Coordinates of C-alpha atoms in Angstrom, one line a residue:
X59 CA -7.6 24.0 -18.2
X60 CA -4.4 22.7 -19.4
X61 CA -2.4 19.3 -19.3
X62 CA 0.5 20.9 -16.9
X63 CA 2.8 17.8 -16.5
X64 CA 2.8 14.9 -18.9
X65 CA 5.3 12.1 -18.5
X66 CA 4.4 8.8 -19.5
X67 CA 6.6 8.2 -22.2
X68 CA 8.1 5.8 -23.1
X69 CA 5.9 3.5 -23.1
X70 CA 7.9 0.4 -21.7
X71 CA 11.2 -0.2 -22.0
X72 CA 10.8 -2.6 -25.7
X73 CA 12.6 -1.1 -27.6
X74 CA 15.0 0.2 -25.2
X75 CA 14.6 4.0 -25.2
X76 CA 11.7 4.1 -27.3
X77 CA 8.6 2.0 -25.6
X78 CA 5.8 0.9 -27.3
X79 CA 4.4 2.8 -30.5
X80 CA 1.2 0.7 -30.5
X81 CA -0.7 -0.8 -28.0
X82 CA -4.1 -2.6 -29.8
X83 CA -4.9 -0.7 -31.9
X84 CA -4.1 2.6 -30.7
X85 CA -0.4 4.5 -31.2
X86 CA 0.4 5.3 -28.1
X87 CA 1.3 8.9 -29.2
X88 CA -2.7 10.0 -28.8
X89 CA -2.8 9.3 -24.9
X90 CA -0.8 12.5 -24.3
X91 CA -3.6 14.3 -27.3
X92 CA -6.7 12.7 -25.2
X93 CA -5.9 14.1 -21.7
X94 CA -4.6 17.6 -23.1
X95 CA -7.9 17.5 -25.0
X96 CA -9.9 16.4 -21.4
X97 CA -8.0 19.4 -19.8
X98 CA -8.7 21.9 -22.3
X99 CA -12.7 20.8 -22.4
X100 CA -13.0 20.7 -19.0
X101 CA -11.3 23.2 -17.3
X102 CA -9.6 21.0 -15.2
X103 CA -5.1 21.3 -14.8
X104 CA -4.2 18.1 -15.0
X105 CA -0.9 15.9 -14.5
X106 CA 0.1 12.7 -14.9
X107 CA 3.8 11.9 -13.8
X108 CA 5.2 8.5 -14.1
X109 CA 7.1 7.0 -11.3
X110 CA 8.1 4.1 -12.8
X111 CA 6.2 1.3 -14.9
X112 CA 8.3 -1.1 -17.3
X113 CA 5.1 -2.3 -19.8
X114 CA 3.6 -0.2 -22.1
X115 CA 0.1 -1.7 -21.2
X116 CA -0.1 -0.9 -17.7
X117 CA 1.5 2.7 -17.4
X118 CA -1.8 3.3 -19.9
X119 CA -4.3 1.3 -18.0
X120 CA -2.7 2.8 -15.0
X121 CA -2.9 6.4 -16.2
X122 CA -6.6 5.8 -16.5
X123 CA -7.1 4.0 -13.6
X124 CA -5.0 7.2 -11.8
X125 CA -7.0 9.6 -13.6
X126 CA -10.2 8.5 -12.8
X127 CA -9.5 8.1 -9.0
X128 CA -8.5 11.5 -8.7
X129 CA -11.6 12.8 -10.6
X130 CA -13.6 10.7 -7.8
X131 CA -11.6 12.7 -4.9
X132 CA -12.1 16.0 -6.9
X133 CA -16.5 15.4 -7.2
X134 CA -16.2 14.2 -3.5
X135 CA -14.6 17.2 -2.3
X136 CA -11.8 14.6 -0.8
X137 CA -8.1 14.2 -1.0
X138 CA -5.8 10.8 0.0
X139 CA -3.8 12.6 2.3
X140 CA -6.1 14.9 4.5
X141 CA -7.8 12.5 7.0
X142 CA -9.1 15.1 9.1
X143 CA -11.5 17.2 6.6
X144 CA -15.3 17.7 7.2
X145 CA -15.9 15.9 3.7
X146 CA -13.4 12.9 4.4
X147 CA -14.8 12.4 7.8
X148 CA -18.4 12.3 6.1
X149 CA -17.3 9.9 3.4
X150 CA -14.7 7.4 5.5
X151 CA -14.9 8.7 9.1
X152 CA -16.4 6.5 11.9
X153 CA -20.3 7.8 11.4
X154 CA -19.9 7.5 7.7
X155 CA -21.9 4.3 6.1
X156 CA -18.4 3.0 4.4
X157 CA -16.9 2.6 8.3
X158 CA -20.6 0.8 9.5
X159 CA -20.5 -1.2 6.6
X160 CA -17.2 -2.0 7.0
X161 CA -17.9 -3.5 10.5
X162 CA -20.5 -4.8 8.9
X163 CA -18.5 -7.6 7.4
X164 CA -16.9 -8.7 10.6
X165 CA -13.3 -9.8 8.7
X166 CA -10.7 -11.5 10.5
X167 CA -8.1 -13.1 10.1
X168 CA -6.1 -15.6 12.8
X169 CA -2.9 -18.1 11.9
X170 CA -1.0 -20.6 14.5
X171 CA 1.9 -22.5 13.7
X172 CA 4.9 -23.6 14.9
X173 CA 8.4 -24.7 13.5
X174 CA 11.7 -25.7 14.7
X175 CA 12.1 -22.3 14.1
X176 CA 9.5 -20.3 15.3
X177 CA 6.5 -20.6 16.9
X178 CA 3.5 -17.6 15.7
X179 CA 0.4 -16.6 16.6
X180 CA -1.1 -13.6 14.6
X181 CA -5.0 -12.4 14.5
X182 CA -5.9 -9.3 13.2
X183 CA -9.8 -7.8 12.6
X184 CA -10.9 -5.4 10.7
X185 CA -12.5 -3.8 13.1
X186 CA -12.6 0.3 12.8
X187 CA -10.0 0.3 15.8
X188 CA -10.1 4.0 17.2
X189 CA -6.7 5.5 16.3
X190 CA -4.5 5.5 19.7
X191 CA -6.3 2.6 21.7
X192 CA -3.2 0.8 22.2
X193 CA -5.2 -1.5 24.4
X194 CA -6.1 -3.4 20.9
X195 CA -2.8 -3.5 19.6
X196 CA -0.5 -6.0 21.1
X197 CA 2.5 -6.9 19.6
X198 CA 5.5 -9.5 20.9
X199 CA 8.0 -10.6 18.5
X200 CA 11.3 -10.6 20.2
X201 CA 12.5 -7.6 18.3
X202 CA 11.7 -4.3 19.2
X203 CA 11.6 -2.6 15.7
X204 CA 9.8 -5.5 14.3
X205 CA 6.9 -4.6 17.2
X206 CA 6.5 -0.7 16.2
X207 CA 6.4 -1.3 12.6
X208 CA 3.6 -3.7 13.1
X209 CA 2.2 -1.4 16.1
X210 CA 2.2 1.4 13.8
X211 CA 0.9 -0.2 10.9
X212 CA -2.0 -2.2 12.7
X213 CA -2.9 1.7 14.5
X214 CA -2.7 3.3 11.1
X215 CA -5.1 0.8 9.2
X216 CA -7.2 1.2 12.5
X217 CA -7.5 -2.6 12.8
X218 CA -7.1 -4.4 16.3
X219 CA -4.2 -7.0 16.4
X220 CA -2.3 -10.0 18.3
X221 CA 1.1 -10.7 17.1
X222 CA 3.3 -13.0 19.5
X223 CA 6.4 -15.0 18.3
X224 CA 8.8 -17.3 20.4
X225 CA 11.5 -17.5 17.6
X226 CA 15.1 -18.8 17.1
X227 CA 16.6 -15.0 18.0
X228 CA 19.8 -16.8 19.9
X229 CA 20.8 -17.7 16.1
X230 CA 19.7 -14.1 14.8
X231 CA 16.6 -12.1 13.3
X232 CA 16.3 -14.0 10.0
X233 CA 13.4 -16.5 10.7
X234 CA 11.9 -14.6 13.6
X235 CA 11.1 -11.2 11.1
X236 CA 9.9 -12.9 8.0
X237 CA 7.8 -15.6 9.7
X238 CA 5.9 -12.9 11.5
X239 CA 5.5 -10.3 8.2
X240 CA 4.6 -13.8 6.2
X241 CA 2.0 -14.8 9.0
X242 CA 0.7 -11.0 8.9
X243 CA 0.1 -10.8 4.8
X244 CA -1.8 -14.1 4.9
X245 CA -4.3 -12.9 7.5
X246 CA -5.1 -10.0 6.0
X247 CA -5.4 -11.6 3.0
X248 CA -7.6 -13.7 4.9
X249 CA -9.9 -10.8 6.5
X250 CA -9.7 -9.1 3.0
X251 CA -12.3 -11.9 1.5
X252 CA -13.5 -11.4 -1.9
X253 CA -12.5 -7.9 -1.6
X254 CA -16.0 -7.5 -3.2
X255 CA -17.2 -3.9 -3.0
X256 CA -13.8 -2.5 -1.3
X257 CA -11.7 0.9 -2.3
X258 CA -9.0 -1.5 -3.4
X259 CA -6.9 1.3 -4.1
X260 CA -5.1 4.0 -2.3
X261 CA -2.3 6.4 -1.9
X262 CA -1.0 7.6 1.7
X263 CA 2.0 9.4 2.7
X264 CA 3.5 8.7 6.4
X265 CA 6.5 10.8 8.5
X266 CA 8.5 9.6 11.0
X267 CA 11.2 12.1 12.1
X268 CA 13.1 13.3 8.4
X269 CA 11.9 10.5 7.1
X270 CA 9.1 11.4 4.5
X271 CA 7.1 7.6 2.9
X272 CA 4.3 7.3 0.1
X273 CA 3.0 4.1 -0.2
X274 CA 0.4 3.5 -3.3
X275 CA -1.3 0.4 -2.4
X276 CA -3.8 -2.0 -4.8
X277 CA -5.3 -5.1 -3.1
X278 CA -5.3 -6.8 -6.6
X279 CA -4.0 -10.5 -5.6
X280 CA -1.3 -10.3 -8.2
X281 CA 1.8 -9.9 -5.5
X282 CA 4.1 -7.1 -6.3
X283 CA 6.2 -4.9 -4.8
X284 CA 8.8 -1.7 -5.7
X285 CA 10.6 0.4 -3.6
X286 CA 13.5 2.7 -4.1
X287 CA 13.8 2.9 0.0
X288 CA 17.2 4.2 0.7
X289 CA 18.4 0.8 2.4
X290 CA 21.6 -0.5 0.7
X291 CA 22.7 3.3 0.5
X292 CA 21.4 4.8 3.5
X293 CA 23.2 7.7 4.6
X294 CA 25.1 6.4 7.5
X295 CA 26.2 2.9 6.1
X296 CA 23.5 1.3 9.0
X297 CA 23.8 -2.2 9.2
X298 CA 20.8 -2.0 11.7
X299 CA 17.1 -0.2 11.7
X300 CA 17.1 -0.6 15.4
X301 CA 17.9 -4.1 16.6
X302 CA 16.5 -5.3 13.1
X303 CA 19.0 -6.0 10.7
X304 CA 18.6 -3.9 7.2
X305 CA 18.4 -6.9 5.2
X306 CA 15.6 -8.2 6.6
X307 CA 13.9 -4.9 6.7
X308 CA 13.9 -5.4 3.1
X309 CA 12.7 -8.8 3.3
X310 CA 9.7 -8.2 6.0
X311 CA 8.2 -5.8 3.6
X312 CA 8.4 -7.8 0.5
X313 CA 7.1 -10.6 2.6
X314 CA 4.5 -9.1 4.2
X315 CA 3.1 -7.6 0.1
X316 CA 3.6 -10.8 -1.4
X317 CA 2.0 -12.9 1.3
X318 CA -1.1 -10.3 1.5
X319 CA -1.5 -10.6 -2.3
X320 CA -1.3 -6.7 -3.3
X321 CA 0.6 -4.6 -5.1
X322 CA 2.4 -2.1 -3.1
X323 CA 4.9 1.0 -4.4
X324 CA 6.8 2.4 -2.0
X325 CA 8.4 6.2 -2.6
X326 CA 11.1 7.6 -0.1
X327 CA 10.2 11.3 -0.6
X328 CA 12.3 12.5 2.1
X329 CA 15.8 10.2 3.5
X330 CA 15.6 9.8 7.4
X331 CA 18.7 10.7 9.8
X332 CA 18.2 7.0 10.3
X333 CA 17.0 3.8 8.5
X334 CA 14.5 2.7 11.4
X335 CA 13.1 6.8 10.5
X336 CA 12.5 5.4 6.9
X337 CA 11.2 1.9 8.7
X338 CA 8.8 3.1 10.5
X339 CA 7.5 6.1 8.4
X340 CA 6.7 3.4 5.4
X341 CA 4.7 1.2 8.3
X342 CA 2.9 4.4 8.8
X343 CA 2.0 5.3 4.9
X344 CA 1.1 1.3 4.8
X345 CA -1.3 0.9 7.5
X346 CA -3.0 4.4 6.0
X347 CA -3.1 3.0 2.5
X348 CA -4.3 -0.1 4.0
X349 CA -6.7 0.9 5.8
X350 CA -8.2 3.0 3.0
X351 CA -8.1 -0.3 0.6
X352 CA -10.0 -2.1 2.8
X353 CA -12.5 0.0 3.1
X354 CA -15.5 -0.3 1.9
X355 CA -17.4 1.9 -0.5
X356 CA -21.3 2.0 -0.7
X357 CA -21.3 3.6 -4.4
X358 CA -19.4 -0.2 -5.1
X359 CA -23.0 -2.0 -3.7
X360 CA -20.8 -4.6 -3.4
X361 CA -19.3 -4.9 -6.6
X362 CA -15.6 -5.4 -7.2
X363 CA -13.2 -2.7 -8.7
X364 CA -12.2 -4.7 -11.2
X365 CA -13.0 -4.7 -15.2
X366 CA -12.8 -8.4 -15.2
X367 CA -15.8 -8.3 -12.4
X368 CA -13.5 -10.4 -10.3
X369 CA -9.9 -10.7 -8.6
X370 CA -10.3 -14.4 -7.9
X371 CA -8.5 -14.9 -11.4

């Protein structure tokens, strides 16, 4: 085995162009010596490519945290973006004890509330939905771009949903878009819990005409998002993702991260002929991530992936 791609460096940007030297007590030099050594030992071709990651301290932890998710897909014979396999469908699919124990926990989420501005209703469960029953997903927001990309994403985390907004649309989309992705993260933060004994963490990729969407999602309740969507410099100079204005594409999806409490990176692998292309294929790379977060994992026994034992704090 051999370390095949290695690009962590630098470690941070403090000093600029250099990163960190030291983290603790270790230089930072020996994280490149330990995985080429782990590669060599064995047997295994390994990379670890950096995206992006501004402090030192988390693109190591993250490496790790990386690293040892992928060995977990490698012993179970599983891999993030092939949901139809024998061995996924015997570790996720709907017979498999993560799916009963997921129903199991019976989370929901459910938020009204009205403004001069808008007035919401959103309730989600987290309830195994079979992919394609559309009969469980009902969506109404006044904008029509705004109801796939929830559509999509509620069918993709396979979670039933009720979404209806009566908002201000005669002055434009503003309030009406980011009242209903707000509502949306705060429910699911809601039906999330404790997130006790969950995945927590997944990768998913999602298509939607050219447009070609990773999203790598942590449930981690500390609220962050990055995204290097091709929005202010689409191709075409869109104003528009269908009748929703580009801005507040931007907007629903940081609102709907922050208010859910994750951390979400979002990579445009492939630019769509059109923004609502990109829209709607990083809806569909959410609600797979999401779905895969939230699931729940026996191995865990209820447990919390966290090192700290908890998320709470």
């Amino acid at each position: 085995g051999k370390l095949v791609n290695f690009t962590l460096p630098p470690y941070g940007k403090y000093p600029v162009n250099k990163g960190r030297a030291k983290i603790g007590s270790m230089k930072t030099q020996y994280v490149e010596t330990f995985f080429s050594n782990v590669a060599q030992t064995s047997g295994m071709d390994i990379s670890l490519v950096k995206i992006r990651g501004d402090n030192g301290h988390h693109v190591v932890e993250s490496a790790f945290k990386a690293f040892s998710r992928a060995l977990r897909n490698l012993i179970d014979g599983t891999n993030t973006n092939n949901y139809t396999s024998a061995q996924f469908e015997k570790m996720w699919g709907v017979k498999s004890d993560s799916h009963i124990s997921s129903l199991d926990l019976c989370r929901e989420g459910k938020l009204e509330r009205s403004t001069k501005e808008t007035s919401i209703l959103v309730h989600v469960l987290l309830n195994g939905l079979a992919k394609g029953a559309d009969h469980h997903v009902n969506v109404s927001t006044g904008i029509e771009t705004m109801d796939k990309f929830v559509s999509i994403l509620a069918k993709e985390a396979t979670m039933s949903i009720e979404a209806k907004c009566n908002g201000d649309l005669y002055v434009d989309d503003h309030h009406t878009s980011e009242d209903v992705s707000i509502a949306l993260g705060q429910v699911l933060n809601t039906a999330f819990g404790t997130k006790a004994g969950l995945n927590r963490m997944w990768c998913a990729v999602g298509t939607y005409g050219d447009a070609e969407v990773e999203v790598t999602m942590d449930l981690s309740n500390r609220p962050c998002i990055t995204h290097n969507l091709s929005l202010s410099s689409n191709p075409n100079d869109e104003e528009y993702a269908g009748d929703l204005s580009v801005e507040m594409l931007d907007h629903v999806i940081e609102s709907l991260v922050m208010n859910s409490k994750s951390t979400v990176h979002i990579l445009e692998k492939n630019v769509g002929k059109t923004v609502l292309e990109t829209a709607l294929a990083t809806a569909m790379a959410f609600g797979k991530a999401l779905r895969m977060c939230a699931a729940v994992d026996p191995r865990r026994a209820g447990k919390t992936a966290s090192s700290k034992g908890t998320l709470s704090v």
